[in-house]
Short mmCIF file of C-alpha atoms in Angstrom, two decimals:
data_model
loop_
_atom_site.label_atom_id
_atom_site.label_comp_id
_atom_site.label_asym_id
_atom_site.label_seq_id
_atom_site.Cartn_x
_atom_site.Cartn_y
_atom_site.Cartn_z
CA MET T 1 16.08 -6.62 4.42
CA SER T 2 12.40 -4.99 4.57
CA SER T 3 12.78 -2.92 7.56
CA PRO T 4 12.26 0.48 9.27
CA ASP T 5 12.98 3.62 7.57
CA PRO T 6 16.28 4.78 9.04
CA GLN T 7 14.91 8.46 9.47
CA VAL T 8 12.99 6.97 12.38
CA ARG T 9 16.13 6.46 13.94
CA ALA T 10 17.87 9.33 13.05
CA ALA T 11 17.83 10.86 16.47
CA ARG T 12 20.39 8.09 17.39
CA ASN T 13 22.85 9.02 14.81
CA ALA T 14 25.62 11.84 14.37
CA SER T 15 24.69 15.00 12.73
CA ALA T 16 27.69 14.86 10.65
CA ARG T 17 27.49 13.49 7.13
CA PRO T 18 30.88 13.12 5.33
CA SER T 19 31.34 12.65 1.46
CA PRO T 20 31.29 9.07 0.48
CA ASP T 21 35.23 9.16 0.37
CA HIS T 22 35.72 11.06 3.46
CA ARG T 23 37.03 8.73 6.20
CA PRO T 24 35.75 9.79 9.60
CA SER T 25 38.06 10.83 12.42
CA THR T 26 39.80 7.86 14.31
CA ALA T 27 39.83 9.89 17.54
CA PRO T 28 38.30 7.91 20.40
CA ARG T 29 34.84 8.48 21.59
CA GLY T 30 34.23 8.68 25.25
CA GLY T 31 36.11 11.75 26.21
CA ASP T 32 39.09 10.87 28.65
CA ARG T 33 40.22 7.78 26.67
CA THR T 34 43.62 8.04 25.31
CA THR T 35 43.62 4.95 22.74
CA ALA T 36 41.01 4.19 19.83
CA PRO T 37 38.87 1.17 20.07
CA ARG T 38 40.63 -2.03 19.59
CA GLY T 39 37.81 -4.20 18.25
CA PRO T 40 36.84 -5.26 14.85
CA VAL T 41 36.47 -3.16 11.62
CA VAL T 42 32.76 -4.15 10.25
CA ALA T 43 31.22 -3.70 6.96
CA VAL T 44 27.53 -3.79 6.71
CA THR T 45 25.87 -4.22 3.41
CA GLY T 46 22.48 -2.54 3.25
CA ALA T 47 23.25 -0.11 5.55
CA ALA T 48 21.12 2.86 4.38
CA SER T 49 17.82 1.46 5.48
CA GLY T 50 15.98 -1.21 7.69
CA VAL T 51 18.00 -3.55 9.91
CA GLY T 52 21.27 -2.54 8.05
CA ALA T 53 20.65 1.23 9.18
CA LEU T 54 19.83 0.33 12.79
CA LEU T 55 22.88 -1.93 13.05
CA THR T 56 25.15 0.47 11.55
CA ALA T 57 24.16 3.05 14.06
CA ARG T 58 24.27 0.48 16.84
CA LEU T 59 27.99 -0.57 15.93
CA ALA T 60 29.17 2.84 15.45
CA ALA T 61 28.14 3.66 18.83
CA SER T 62 29.66 0.86 20.40
CA ASP T 63 33.08 0.97 22.51
CA GLU T 64 33.93 -2.45 21.18
CA ILE T 65 33.87 -1.62 17.42
CA LYS T 66 36.90 0.08 15.87
CA GLN T 67 35.17 1.37 12.86
CA VAL T 68 31.96 0.55 10.57
CA VAL T 69 32.22 0.56 7.03
CA ALA T 70 28.72 1.16 5.37
CA ILE T 71 28.03 -0.14 1.86
CA ASP T 72 24.61 0.75 -0.14
CA GLU T 73 23.41 2.16 -3.19
CA ARG T 74 22.61 5.39 -1.31
CA ARG T 75 24.23 7.19 1.53
CA GLY T 76 22.47 6.43 5.04
CA GLU T 77 22.05 8.54 8.02
CA CYS T 78 24.85 7.40 10.18
CA GLY T 79 27.69 9.91 9.99
CA GLU T 80 30.47 8.15 12.04
CA ALA T 81 30.71 5.37 9.27
CA LEU T 82 32.82 5.06 6.36
CA TRP T 83 30.41 5.05 3.35
CA HIS T 84 30.85 3.48 -0.10
CA ILE T 85 28.12 3.85 -2.33
CA LEU T 86 27.73 0.91 -4.88
CA ASP T 87 25.56 -2.19 -5.64
CA VAL T 88 26.42 -5.37 -3.72
CA ARG T 89 26.69 -7.32 -6.81
CA ASP T 90 29.56 -5.23 -8.34
CA PRO T 91 32.86 -7.29 -7.85
CA ALA T 92 34.54 -3.91 -7.00
CA ILE T 93 33.13 -4.35 -3.54
CA ALA T 94 36.01 -6.39 -2.82
CA ASP T 95 38.24 -3.25 -2.58
CA LYS T 96 35.69 -1.78 -0.17
CA LEU T 97 36.04 -4.71 2.09
CA ARG T 98 39.69 -4.60 2.22
CA GLY T 99 40.88 -4.16 5.89
CA ALA T 100 37.33 -5.47 7.25
CA ASP T 101 37.34 -8.20 9.86
CA VAL T 102 33.83 -9.00 9.87
CA VAL T 103 31.16 -8.48 6.93
CA VAL T 104 27.37 -8.26 7.78
CA HIS T 105 25.47 -8.82 4.77
CA LEU T 106 21.80 -7.09 5.07
CA ALA T 107 21.45 -6.13 1.32
CA LEU T 108 18.34 -8.38 0.60
CA ASP T 109 15.13 -7.39 -1.26
CA LEU T 110 12.07 -9.38 0.43
CA ASP T 111 9.46 -6.79 -0.79
CA LEU T 112 6.33 -8.36 -1.38
CA GLU T 113 5.65 -6.18 -4.44
CA SER T 114 9.21 -7.02 -6.15
CA ASP T 115 9.28 -8.92 -9.38
CA ALA T 116 10.23 -12.51 -8.13
CA ALA T 117 12.63 -12.88 -10.83
CA ALA T 118 14.52 -9.65 -10.24
CA ARG T 119 14.19 -10.13 -6.48
CA THR T 120 15.93 -13.54 -6.83
CA ALA T 121 18.65 -12.44 -9.00
CA TYR T 122 19.49 -9.66 -6.60
CA ASN T 123 19.39 -11.57 -3.51
CA VAL T 124 21.41 -14.69 -4.72
CA ARG T 125 23.82 -13.00 -6.87
CA GLY T 126 24.36 -10.13 -4.24
CA THR T 127 25.33 -12.98 -1.73
CA GLN T 128 27.45 -14.83 -3.98
CA THR T 129 29.53 -11.74 -4.75
CA VAL T 130 29.78 -10.65 -1.13
CA LEU T 131 30.87 -13.83 -0.04
CA THR T 132 33.63 -14.15 -2.82
CA ALA T 133 34.54 -10.57 -2.35
CA ALA T 134 35.36 -11.15 1.43
CA ALA T 135 37.30 -14.08 0.97
CA ALA T 136 39.34 -12.17 -1.87
CA ALA T 137 39.80 -9.15 0.63
CA GLY T 138 41.12 -11.24 3.48
CA VAL T 139 37.95 -10.93 5.44
CA HIS T 140 37.63 -13.73 8.03
CA ARG T 141 34.06 -13.75 8.88
CA VAL T 142 30.96 -13.10 7.16
CA VAL T 143 27.46 -12.91 8.76
CA LEU T 144 24.30 -13.80 6.69
CA CYS T 145 20.62 -13.28 7.73
CA THR T 146 17.89 -15.41 6.69
CA SER T 147 14.74 -16.39 8.47
CA THR T 148 13.41 -19.40 10.75
CA MET T 149 11.24 -19.79 7.81
CA VAL T 150 13.70 -21.76 6.19
CA TYR T 151 12.98 -24.72 8.74
CA GLY T 152 9.59 -24.98 7.15
CA ALA T 153 5.80 -24.79 8.56
CA LEU T 154 4.95 -28.45 8.81
CA PRO T 155 2.24 -30.13 10.92
CA ASP T 156 4.92 -32.54 12.37
CA ASN T 157 7.02 -29.86 13.57
CA GLY T 158 8.51 -30.14 17.17
CA LEU T 159 7.69 -27.07 19.81
CA PRO T 160 10.18 -25.84 19.82
CA LEU T 161 12.48 -26.97 16.96
CA SER T 162 16.25 -27.44 17.44
CA GLU T 163 18.63 -25.18 15.45
CA ASP T 164 20.13 -28.48 14.09
CA ALA T 165 16.70 -29.26 12.52
CA GLU T 166 16.44 -30.01 8.82
CA LEU T 167 15.59 -27.16 6.72
CA ARG T 168 12.47 -28.66 5.26
CA ALA T 169 10.92 -25.29 3.89
CA THR T 170 10.01 -25.15 -0.09
CA ALA T 171 10.36 -22.53 -2.49
CA GLU T 172 6.52 -21.89 -2.42
CA ALA T 173 6.41 -18.83 0.05
CA THR T 174 7.36 -15.46 -0.55
CA GLY T 175 10.96 -15.02 -0.89
CA VAL T 176 11.64 -18.48 0.89
CA GLY T 177 13.34 -19.78 -2.20
CA ASP T 178 15.95 -17.21 -2.21
CA LEU T 179 16.79 -17.84 1.71
CA LEU T 180 17.33 -21.41 1.15
CA GLU T 181 19.75 -20.71 -1.80
CA ILE T 182 21.61 -18.28 0.87
CA GLU T 183 21.68 -21.14 3.32
CA ARG T 184 23.06 -23.26 0.69
CA LEU T 185 25.84 -20.60 -0.23
CA ALA T 186 26.67 -20.05 3.55
CA ARG T 187 27.21 -23.92 4.00
CA ARG T 188 29.30 -24.12 0.72
CA ALA T 189 31.63 -21.05 0.92
CA PRO T 190 34.05 -22.46 3.96
CA ARG T 191 34.66 -25.17 1.49
CA ALA T 192 35.20 -22.90 -1.66
CA HIS T 193 37.16 -20.35 0.51
CA PRO T 194 39.29 -22.07 3.24
CA GLY T 195 39.80 -19.87 6.45
CA LEU T 196 36.45 -17.97 5.78
CA ASN T 197 33.82 -18.45 8.78
CA VAL T 198 30.44 -17.90 7.86
CA THR T 199 27.49 -17.45 10.44
CA VAL T 200 24.01 -17.73 9.63
CA VAL T 201 21.28 -15.68 11.67
CA ARG T 202 17.65 -16.65 11.38
CA PRO T 203 15.08 -14.37 13.05
CA ALA T 204 11.45 -15.57 13.56
CA VAL T 205 8.68 -13.05 12.44
CA LEU T 206 10.36 -9.69 12.31
CA VAL T 207 8.61 -6.98 13.77
CA GLY T 208 9.64 -3.25 14.04
CA GLY T 209 8.64 -1.11 10.85
CA THR T 210 8.97 -4.30 8.45
CA ASP T 211 6.03 -5.24 6.02
CA THR T 212 6.04 -8.87 5.12
CA ALA T 213 3.21 -11.42 4.39
CA LEU T 214 3.34 -12.38 8.09
CA THR T 215 2.90 -8.86 9.43
CA ARG T 216 0.07 -8.16 7.01
CA TYR T 217 -1.77 -11.10 8.41
CA PHE T 218 -2.63 -8.80 11.58
CA GLU T 219 -3.76 -6.06 9.21
CA SER T 220 -6.96 -8.15 8.21
CA PRO T 221 -10.26 -7.63 9.65
CA ARG T 222 -10.31 -11.18 10.68
CA LEU T 223 -7.48 -13.38 11.34
CA LEU T 224 -7.90 -16.38 8.85
CA VAL T 225 -7.63 -19.83 10.35
CA VAL T 226 -7.63 -22.83 8.49
CA ALA T 227 -9.74 -25.63 10.11
CA GLY T 228 -7.61 -28.43 11.75
CA SER T 229 -4.32 -26.33 11.73
CA ARG T 230 -2.55 -25.59 14.97
CA PRO T 231 -0.44 -22.37 14.26
CA ALA T 232 2.22 -21.11 17.02
CA TRP T 233 3.59 -17.64 16.83
CA GLN T 234 7.10 -16.50 17.60
CA PHE T 235 8.15 -12.82 16.89
CA CYS T 236 11.35 -11.18 16.71
CA HIS T 237 11.99 -7.36 17.35
CA VAL T 238 14.16 -5.80 15.30
CA ASP T 239 16.15 -4.19 18.18
CA ASP T 240 16.84 -8.03 19.33
CA LEU T 241 18.02 -9.10 15.93
CA CYS T 242 20.62 -6.36 15.95
CA SER T 243 21.87 -7.15 19.66
CA ALA T 244 22.14 -10.90 18.03
CA LEU T 245 23.92 -9.49 15.19
CA GLU T 246 26.40 -7.65 17.33
CA TYR T 247 26.84 -10.70 19.30
CA THR T 248 28.14 -12.45 16.10
CA VAL T 249 30.43 -9.70 14.89
CA LEU T 250 32.14 -9.57 18.43
CA GLU T 251 32.47 -13.46 17.85
CA LYS T 252 30.55 -14.33 21.25
CA VAL T 253 28.70 -16.97 19.21
CA GLU T 254 28.91 -18.64 15.74
CA GLY T 255 27.21 -21.39 13.62
CA GLU T 256 23.84 -21.30 12.47
CA LEU T 257 21.73 -19.18 15.08
CA ALA T 258 17.84 -18.68 15.67
CA VAL T 259 16.84 -15.51 17.14
CA GLY T 260 13.57 -14.44 18.60
CA CYS T 261 11.41 -14.13 21.71
CA ASP T 262 11.45 -16.82 24.45
CA GLY T 263 8.71 -19.26 23.77
CA TRP T 264 5.47 -18.71 21.70
CA LEU T 265 2.03 -17.84 21.39
CA GLU T 266 -0.94 -20.05 20.47
CA GLN T 267 -3.61 -18.90 18.07
CA GLU T 268 -6.17 -18.49 20.97
CA GLU T 269 -3.54 -16.28 22.91
CA VAL T 270 -3.02 -14.10 19.55
CA GLU T 271 -6.63 -13.51 19.26
CA GLU T 272 -7.23 -12.68 22.85
CA LEU T 273 -4.43 -10.29 23.07
CA SER T 274 -5.26 -8.85 19.85
CA GLY T 275 -9.00 -8.49 20.13
CA ILE T 276 -9.19 -9.64 16.25
CA ARG T 277 -11.65 -12.57 15.88
CA ARG T 278 -10.90 -15.39 13.88
CA MET T 279 -12.55 -16.47 10.37
CA GLU T 280 -12.14 -20.37 10.03
CA LEU T 281 -12.13 -22.06 6.54
CA PRO T 282 -11.78 -25.40 5.19
CA SER T 283 -8.24 -26.05 4.01
CA ALA T 284 -9.03 -26.94 0.43
CA VAL T 285 -11.26 -23.40 0.25
CA ALA T 286 -8.42 -21.63 1.59
CA LEU T 287 -5.47 -22.72 -0.13
CA GLY T 288 -7.20 -23.13 -3.43
CA ALA T 289 -8.65 -19.60 -3.32
CA ALA T 290 -5.17 -18.04 -2.31
CA ALA T 291 -3.59 -19.84 -5.27
CA ARG T 292 -6.26 -18.57 -7.66
CA LEU T 293 -5.88 -14.89 -6.27
CA HIS T 294 -2.19 -14.85 -6.60
CA ARG T 295 -2.21 -16.49 -9.88
CA ILE T 296 -4.34 -14.04 -11.54
CA GLY T 297 -2.32 -11.09 -9.87
CA LEU T 298 -4.78 -9.81 -7.26
CA THR T 299 -2.66 -10.70 -4.25
CA PRO T 300 0.96 -10.58 -3.68
CA SER T 301 1.35 -13.51 -1.33
CA PRO T 302 1.48 -16.85 -2.88
CA ALA T 303 -0.53 -19.84 -1.41
CA GLY T 304 2.62 -21.18 0.45
CA ASP T 305 2.63 -18.00 2.54
CA LEU T 306 -0.53 -19.71 4.23
CA ALA T 307 1.41 -22.66 5.74
CA TYR T 308 3.28 -20.12 8.13
CA THR T 309 -0.16 -19.20 9.60
CA MET T 310 -1.32 -22.99 9.89
CA TYR T 311 1.57 -25.00 11.23
CA PRO T 312 4.33 -24.35 13.79
CA TRP T 313 7.86 -23.10 13.13
CA VAL T 314 9.06 -22.21 16.53
CA VAL T 315 12.76 -22.34 17.21
CA SER T 316 14.74 -22.71 20.59
CA GLY T 317 17.49 -20.24 20.00
CA SER T 318 19.72 -22.12 22.46
CA ARG T 319 22.97 -21.38 20.98
CA LEU T 320 22.45 -17.68 21.69
CA HIS T 321 21.21 -18.19 25.07
CA ASP T 322 23.99 -20.44 25.95
CA ALA T 323 26.39 -17.75 24.68
CA GLY T 324 24.76 -15.37 27.46
CA TRP T 325 22.43 -13.32 25.28
CA ARG T 326 18.72 -12.71 26.00
CA PRO T 327 15.96 -11.19 24.14
CA ALA T 328 14.74 -7.86 25.57
CA HIS T 329 11.19 -8.35 24.33
CA THR T 330 8.67 -10.69 25.02
CA ASN T 331 6.03 -12.32 22.39
CA GLU T 332 3.31 -10.40 24.03
CA GLU T 333 5.34 -7.03 23.80
CA VAL T 334 6.27 -7.22 20.40
CA LEU T 335 2.73 -8.34 19.08
CA ALA T 336 1.55 -5.11 20.84
CA GLU T 337 3.95 -3.03 19.07
CA LEU T 338 2.99 -4.75 15.52
CA LEU T 339 -0.65 -4.01 16.17
CA GLU T 340 0.20 -0.41 17.05
CA GLU T 341 2.11 -0.11 13.72
CA VAL T 342 -0.58 -1.83 11.33
CA SER T 343 -3.16 0.36 13.05
CA GLY T 344 -5.58 1.84 10.29
CA ARG T 345 -4.16 -0.40 7.67
CA HIS T 346 -6.65 -2.60 5.75
CA THR T 347 -5.26 -5.88 4.07
CA VAL T 348 -7.48 -8.76 2.59
CA ALA T 349 -5.61 -11.86 1.41
CA GLY T 350 -2.33 -10.16 1.68
CA ARG T 351 -3.51 -7.28 -0.63
CA ARG T 352 -3.57 -3.56 1.01
CA LEU T 353 -6.78 -1.78 0.47
CA GLY T 354 -7.42 1.75 0.32
CA ARG T 355 -9.83 3.39 2.48
CA LYS T 356 -12.83 3.03 0.26
CA ASP T 357 -12.03 -0.55 -0.44
CA ALA T 358 -11.55 -1.42 3.03
CA THR T 359 -15.07 0.31 3.91
CA ALA T 360 -16.57 -1.84 1.08
CA ALA T 361 -14.82 -5.05 2.27
CA GLY T 362 -16.23 -4.62 5.80
CA ALA T 363 -15.51 -7.10 8.58
CA ALA T 364 -16.17 -9.96 6.38
CA GLY T 365 -13.56 -8.95 3.81
CA ALA T 366 -11.32 -11.87 4.09
CA THR T 367 -14.04 -14.24 3.44
CA VAL T 368 -15.32 -12.29 0.60
CA ALA T 369 -11.89 -12.20 -0.67
CA LEU T 370 -11.35 -15.77 -0.45
CA LEU T 371 -14.57 -17.26 -1.47
CA GLY T 372 -15.09 -14.84 -4.23
CA ALA T 373 -11.86 -15.87 -5.87
CA ALA T 374 -13.50 -18.49 -7.80
CA ALA T 375 -16.08 -16.06 -9.29
CA VAL T 376 -13.43 -13.79 -10.18
CA VAL T 377 -11.53 -16.36 -12.16
CA ARG T 378 -14.89 -17.42 -14.05
CA ARG T 379 -15.21 -13.73 -14.94
CA ALA T 380 -11.74 -13.80 -16.21
CA ARG T 381 -11.99 -16.72 -18.05
CA LYS T 382 -15.18 -15.77 -19.83
CA ALA T 383 -13.60 -12.42 -20.92
CA ARG T 384 -10.54 -14.43 -22.49
CA ARG T 385 -13.11 -16.47 -24.14
CA ARG T 386 -14.92 -13.40 -25.75
CA ILE T 387 -11.69 -12.10 -27.20
#
C-alpha cells in the first residue's frame, strides 16, 4: 500500500540482514526464556515498504509470533524476518507460503501516478494468486486490507455506518474499483477454498507517510468545499492499522473490520484545527471542472475522488472495539500529524506543484485551477482543430 518509507522506521529493526535464502535463528528472544515462541508463523506480502514494512517489524518484535516470512520484490530492513524476493503474481509464491499459519496481503499499488490499467492488473491478479497459493499451501487464514472507501461516500449515509452496511462505492474514485474487486475475491475465496478463513480490514483515511488523493486535499492553499455538501472526516494512523492487523493475525477478531479513530470531525472543525480557509464552489462547477482536468491529463485524481470530500463515510469499528482493541490516536492528533507531514507541499486539484508554480498559483490556486479548466479545454480543442 502507499505508505511510509521503511527507512524512516529503520531504527526499530535489527541490524542483521541475512541473504534471501538464509533462515534467521529460531533462538528465543528475551534472554532467559528457554523455549521459542509458540505463536503463529505469519507471512507478509509487500513487506519491504509502507504498512508492510511497519507490520513486519512489529510482528518480528512480538513474543506472540513464532516467525515472520517477508515477501516482496526487494529486500526490506527487517533482519529478523525470513525474506523471499518475488512478485506476488508468481504462482511460485505457494512454495514460499508453506508452513505459514496466516498471510497478511499488503502488496497493493494505490499510487496516484500509476497507470490505471497496470495498477488494476497488479492488484487484482496479485490478490487472486495469493488467495489461491495460500489455500494450496495449507494456510488457514488470509488477511486482506482495503479501505472504508468501499462503503461509498453518499449523502444518505448514516453517521456512523455499521460495518455490515452495504458496499455502495463505485469504481469512479482512484483505486476504489480495485478495492471492490478485492472485496469480491475475499467473499468468494472461502467457497472456492473450503477451510480458508479470509479477514478484511478497512482503514479510514490513512495517515503516516501516505500519499493519496485524500491526504493531498490538505496540501491545497484552500480546502475545496462543494456547496450544499456535509463532509465528515475520520482518520486512521498507520500504527493503529498495524495494531489492528496484529489483532487479526493473533485471531482475536475476524470478519470484515473497519479501523480508524473514534468518532469524526465536521468540516468546520477541520478548518478550525488546520487554519486553512475554505473555497466553496457549486457542485456542477467543481465536479465538471475536476472531470475535465482529469480527462485531459492535468490532474491524477478523477472527479469521483471529490465525493469523499463531500459526503460522510464514517464507520463505527465496533467489531474491533468489542474484541478489546482501541486506537492509540484521536482524529485531532492524526490531522495534526498529517498537516505537519504535508507542510511545504503545494497541491492544486490533486496535482503537486513545484515551488515556482505554487507561488504563481497563490492562495486562489484551487479556484484558478478549477474555474480555468474550461479555458484549458477550449484551448486544447482549438489546437486540435488547427492540426
